CSV table of C-alpha atoms in Angstrom, one decimal:
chain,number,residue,atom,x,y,z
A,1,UNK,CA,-4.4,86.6,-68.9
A,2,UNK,CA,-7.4,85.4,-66.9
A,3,UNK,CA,-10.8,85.4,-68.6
A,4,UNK,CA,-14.3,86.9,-67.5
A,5,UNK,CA,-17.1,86.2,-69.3
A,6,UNK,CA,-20.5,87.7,-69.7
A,7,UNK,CA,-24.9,86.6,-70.6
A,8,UNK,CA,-25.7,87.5,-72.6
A,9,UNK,CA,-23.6,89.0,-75.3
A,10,UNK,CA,-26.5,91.1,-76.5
A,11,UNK,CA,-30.3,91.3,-75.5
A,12,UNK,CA,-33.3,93.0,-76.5
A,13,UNK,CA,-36.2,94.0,-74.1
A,14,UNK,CA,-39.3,95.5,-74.1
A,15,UNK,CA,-39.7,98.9,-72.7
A,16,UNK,CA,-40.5,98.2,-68.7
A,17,UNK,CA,-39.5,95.1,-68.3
A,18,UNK,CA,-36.1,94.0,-66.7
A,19,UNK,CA,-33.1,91.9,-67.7
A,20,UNK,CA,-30.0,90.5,-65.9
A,21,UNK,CA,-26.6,90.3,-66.9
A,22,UNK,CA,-24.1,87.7,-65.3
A,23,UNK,CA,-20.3,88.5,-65.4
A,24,UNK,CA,-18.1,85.5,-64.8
A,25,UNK,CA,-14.6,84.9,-63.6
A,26,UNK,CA,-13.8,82.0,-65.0
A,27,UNK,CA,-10.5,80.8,-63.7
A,28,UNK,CA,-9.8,83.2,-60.6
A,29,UNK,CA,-12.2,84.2,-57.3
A,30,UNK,CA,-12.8,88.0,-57.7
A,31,UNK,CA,-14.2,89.1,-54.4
A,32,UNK,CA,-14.4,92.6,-56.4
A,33,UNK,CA,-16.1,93.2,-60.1
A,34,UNK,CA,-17.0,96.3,-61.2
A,35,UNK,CA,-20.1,97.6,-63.9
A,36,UNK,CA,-19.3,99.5,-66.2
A,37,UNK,CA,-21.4,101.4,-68.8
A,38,UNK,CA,-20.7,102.5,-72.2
A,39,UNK,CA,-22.7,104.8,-74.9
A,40,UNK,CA,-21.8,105.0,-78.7
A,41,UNK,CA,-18.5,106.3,-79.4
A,42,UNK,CA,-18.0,107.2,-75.5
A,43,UNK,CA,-15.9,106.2,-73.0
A,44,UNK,CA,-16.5,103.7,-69.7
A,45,UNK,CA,-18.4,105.0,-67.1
A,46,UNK,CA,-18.5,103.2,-63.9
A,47,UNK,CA,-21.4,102.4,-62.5
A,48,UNK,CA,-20.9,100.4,-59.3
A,49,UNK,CA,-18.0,98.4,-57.0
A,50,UNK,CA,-19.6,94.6,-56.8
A,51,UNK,CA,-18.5,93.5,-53.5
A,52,UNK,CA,-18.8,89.8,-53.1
A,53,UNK,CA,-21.5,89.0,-49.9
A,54,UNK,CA,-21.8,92.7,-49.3
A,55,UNK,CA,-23.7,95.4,-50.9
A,56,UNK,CA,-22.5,97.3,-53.8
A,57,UNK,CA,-20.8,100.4,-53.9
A,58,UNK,CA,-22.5,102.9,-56.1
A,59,UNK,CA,-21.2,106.1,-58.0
A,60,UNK,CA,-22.4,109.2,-57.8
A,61,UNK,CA,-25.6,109.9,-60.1
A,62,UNK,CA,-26.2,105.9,-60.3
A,63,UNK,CA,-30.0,104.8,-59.1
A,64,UNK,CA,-29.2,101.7,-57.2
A,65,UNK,CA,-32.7,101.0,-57.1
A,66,UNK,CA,-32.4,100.5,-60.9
A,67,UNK,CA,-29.6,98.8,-61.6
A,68,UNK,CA,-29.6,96.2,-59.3
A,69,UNK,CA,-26.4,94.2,-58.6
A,70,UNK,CA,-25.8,91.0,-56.4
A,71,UNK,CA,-22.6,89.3,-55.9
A,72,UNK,CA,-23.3,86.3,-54.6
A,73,UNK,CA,-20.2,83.8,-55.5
A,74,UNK,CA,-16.5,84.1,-55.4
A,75,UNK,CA,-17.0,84.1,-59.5
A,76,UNK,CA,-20.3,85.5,-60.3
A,77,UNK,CA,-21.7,88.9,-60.4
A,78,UNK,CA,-25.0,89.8,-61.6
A,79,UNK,CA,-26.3,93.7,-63.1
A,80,UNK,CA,-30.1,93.6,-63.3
A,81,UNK,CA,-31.4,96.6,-65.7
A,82,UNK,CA,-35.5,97.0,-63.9
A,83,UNK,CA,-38.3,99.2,-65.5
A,84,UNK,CA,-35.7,99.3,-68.7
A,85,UNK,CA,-36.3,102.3,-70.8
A,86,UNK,CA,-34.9,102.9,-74.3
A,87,UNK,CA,-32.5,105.4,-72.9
A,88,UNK,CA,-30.8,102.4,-70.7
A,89,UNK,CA,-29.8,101.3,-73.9
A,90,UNK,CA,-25.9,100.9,-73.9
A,91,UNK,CA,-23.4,98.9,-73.7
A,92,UNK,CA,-22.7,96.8,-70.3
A,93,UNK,CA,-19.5,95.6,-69.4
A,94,UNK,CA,-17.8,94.4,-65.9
A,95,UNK,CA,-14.5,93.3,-64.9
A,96,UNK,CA,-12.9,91.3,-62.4
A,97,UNK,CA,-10.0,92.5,-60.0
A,98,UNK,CA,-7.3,89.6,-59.8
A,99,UNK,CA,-5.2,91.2,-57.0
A,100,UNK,CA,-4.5,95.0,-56.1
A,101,UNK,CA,-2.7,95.3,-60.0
A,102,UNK,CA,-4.7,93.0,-62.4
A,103,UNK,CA,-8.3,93.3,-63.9
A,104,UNK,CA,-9.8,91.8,-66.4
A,105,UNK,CA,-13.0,93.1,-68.2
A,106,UNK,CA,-15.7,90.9,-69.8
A,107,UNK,CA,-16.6,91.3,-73.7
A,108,UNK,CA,-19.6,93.5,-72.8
A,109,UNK,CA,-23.3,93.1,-73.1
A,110,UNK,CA,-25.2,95.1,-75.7
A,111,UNK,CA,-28.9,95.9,-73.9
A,112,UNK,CA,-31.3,97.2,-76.2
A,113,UNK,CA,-34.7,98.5,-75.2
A,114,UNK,CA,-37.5,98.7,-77.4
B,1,UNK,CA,-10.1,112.1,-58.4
B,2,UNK,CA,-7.6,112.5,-61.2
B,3,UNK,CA,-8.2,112.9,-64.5
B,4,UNK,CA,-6.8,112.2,-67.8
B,5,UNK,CA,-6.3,113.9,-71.4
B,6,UNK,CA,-5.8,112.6,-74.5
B,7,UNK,CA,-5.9,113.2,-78.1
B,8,UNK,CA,-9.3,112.4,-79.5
B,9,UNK,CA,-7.3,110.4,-82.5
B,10,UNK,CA,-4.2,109.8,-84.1
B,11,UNK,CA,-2.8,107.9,-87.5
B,12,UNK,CA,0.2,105.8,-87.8
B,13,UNK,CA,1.5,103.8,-90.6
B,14,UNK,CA,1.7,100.1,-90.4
B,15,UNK,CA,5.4,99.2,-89.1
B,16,UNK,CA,6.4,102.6,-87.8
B,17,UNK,CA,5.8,103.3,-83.8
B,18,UNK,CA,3.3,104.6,-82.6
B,19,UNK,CA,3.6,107.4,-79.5
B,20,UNK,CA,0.2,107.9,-77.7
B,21,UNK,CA,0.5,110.6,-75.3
B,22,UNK,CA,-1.4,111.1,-72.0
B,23,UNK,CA,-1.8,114.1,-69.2
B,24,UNK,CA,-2.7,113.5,-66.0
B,25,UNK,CA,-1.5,116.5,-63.9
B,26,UNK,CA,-3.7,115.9,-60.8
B,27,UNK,CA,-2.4,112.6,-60.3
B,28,UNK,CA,-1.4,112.1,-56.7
B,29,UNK,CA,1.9,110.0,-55.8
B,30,UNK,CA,0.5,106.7,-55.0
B,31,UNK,CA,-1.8,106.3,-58.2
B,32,UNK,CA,-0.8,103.8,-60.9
B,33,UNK,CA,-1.3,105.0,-64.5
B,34,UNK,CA,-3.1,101.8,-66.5
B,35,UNK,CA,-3.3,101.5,-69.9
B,36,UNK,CA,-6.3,99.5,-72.0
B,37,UNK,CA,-7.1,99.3,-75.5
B,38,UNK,CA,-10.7,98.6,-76.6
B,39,UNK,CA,-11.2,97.0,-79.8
B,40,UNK,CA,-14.8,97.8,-81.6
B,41,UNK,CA,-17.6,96.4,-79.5
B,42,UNK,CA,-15.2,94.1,-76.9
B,43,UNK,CA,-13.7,94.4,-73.7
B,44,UNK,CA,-10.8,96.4,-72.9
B,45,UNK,CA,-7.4,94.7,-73.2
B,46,UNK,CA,-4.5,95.4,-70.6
B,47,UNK,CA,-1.7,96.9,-72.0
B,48,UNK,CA,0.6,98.0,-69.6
B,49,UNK,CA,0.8,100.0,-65.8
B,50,UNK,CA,3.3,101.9,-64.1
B,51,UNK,CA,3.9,104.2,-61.1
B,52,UNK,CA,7.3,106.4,-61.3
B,53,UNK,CA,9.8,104.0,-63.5
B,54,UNK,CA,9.2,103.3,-67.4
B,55,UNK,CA,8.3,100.1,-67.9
B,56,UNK,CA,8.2,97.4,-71.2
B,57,UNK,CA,5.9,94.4,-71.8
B,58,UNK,CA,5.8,92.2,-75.1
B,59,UNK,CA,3.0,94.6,-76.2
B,60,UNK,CA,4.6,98.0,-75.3
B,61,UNK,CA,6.7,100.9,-73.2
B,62,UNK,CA,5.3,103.3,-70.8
B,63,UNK,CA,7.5,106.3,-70.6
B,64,UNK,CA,6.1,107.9,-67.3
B,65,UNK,CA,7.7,112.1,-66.9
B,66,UNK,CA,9.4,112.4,-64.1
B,67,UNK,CA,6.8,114.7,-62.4
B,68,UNK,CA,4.2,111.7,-63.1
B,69,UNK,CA,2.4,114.5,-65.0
B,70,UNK,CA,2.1,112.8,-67.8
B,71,UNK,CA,2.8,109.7,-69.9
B,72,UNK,CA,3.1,108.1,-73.4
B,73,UNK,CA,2.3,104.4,-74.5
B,74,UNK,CA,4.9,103.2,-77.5
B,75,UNK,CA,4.0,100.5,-79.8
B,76,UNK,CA,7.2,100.0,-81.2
B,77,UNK,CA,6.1,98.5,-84.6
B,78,UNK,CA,2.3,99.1,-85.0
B,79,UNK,CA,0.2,96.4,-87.2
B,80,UNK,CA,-3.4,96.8,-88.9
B,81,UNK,CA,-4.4,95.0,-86.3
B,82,UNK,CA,-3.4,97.4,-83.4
B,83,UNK,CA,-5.9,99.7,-84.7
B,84,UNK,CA,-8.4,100.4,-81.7
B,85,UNK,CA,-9.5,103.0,-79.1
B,86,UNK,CA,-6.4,103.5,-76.5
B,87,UNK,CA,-7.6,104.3,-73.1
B,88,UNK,CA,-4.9,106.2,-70.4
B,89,UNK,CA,-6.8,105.0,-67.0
B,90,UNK,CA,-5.5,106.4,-63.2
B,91,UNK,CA,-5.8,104.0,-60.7
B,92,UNK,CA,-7.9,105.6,-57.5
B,93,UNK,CA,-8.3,105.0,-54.1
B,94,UNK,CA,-6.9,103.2,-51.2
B,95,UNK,CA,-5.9,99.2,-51.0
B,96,UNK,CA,-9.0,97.1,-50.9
B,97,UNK,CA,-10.9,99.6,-52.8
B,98,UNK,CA,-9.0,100.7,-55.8
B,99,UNK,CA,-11.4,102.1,-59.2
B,100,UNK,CA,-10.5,103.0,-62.8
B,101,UNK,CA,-11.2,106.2,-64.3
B,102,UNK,CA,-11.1,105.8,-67.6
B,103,UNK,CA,-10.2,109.0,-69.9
B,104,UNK,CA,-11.7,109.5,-73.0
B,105,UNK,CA,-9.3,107.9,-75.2
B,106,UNK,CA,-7.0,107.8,-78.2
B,107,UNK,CA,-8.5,106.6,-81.6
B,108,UNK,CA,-5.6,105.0,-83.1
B,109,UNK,CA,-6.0,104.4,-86.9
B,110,UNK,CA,-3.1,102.5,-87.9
B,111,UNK,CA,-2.3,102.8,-92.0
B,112,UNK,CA,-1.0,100.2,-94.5
């Protein structure tokens, strides 16, 4: 299958500041990712549509203002975490749609804020 | 946008099959069922999809009711290593902008 990758695999901040997460399609063009979110012993909650040279589609409940995403490349999509507090703690991950029936999701990024 | 139910858990011994079943009664009839497994702390794997037929991979069968109401994932000869969170997922929306909604998932446990 194809392969998305993610940076970092895990990351710890200080409470207030922000950090940015890259998700990667490595050997296909995704002009769609998607962010998804994960707490301990939950399920995937998704956070946002990452449309590539448009804005991002965000779900209901989601502070855009927040959770910043950019999708500036065919293979790169970017989640940045601002004013991080220890409850955005979690685990990030995105995927990449191949065509209308594939997608592939990342490893995940585990953000925790001190 | 439609939901899906599944068993919190199940057990299976190693070599047997294991039958993960699935409700999703407000599907509607152009959403795809999806399934994912997540192993601890990694990405979610892609199992298997179908729409109205049953379908087999190398991995698995999707037995999908003839209502679409609901669904069960066979592994036909679980391993150790099959062991993970099993996720039933309905494909939503329209082309261009199609989104997962991931249910809450199996934990299969599977015993040597």
């Amino acid at each position: 299958g194809a392969v998305v990758s993610q940076h970092p695999s895990r990351v710890i901040c200080k409470s207030g500041t922000s950090v940015k997460i890259e998700c990667r399609s490595l050997d296909f063009q995704a002009t769609t990712m998607f962010w998804y979110r994960q707490f301990p012993k939950q399920s995937l909650m998704l956070m946002a549509t990452s449309n590539e040279g448009s804005k991002a589609t965000y779900e209901q409940g989601v502070e855009k203002d927040k959770f910043l995403i950019n999708h500036a490349s065919l293979t790169l999509s970017t989640l940045t975490v601002t004013s991080a507090h220890p409850e955005d703690s979690s685990f990030y991950i995105c995927s990449a749609r191949l065509n209308s029936y594939e997608q592939y999701f990342g490893p995940g990024t585990r953000l925790t804020v001190t | 946008d439609a939901k899906t139910t599944q068993p919190p858990s199940m057990d299976c011994a190693e070599g047997r099959a294991a039958n993960l079943p699935c409700n999703h009664s407000t599907i509607s009839g152009n959403e795809y069922v999806y399934w994912y497994r997540q192993i601890h702390s990694q990405g979610p794997q892609y199992i298997i999809h179908g729409l109205k037929n049953n379908e087999t991979n190398e991995m698995a069968s999707l037995i999908i009711t003839e209502d679409r109401k609901s669904s069960t994932l066979i592994l036909p000869h679980a391993t150790l290593r099959d062991t993970a969170v099993y996720y039933c997922i309905v494909r939503v929306g329209s082309s261009g902008t199609y989104k997962y909604i991931f249910g809450t998932g199996t934990r299969l446990k599977v015993l040597a």
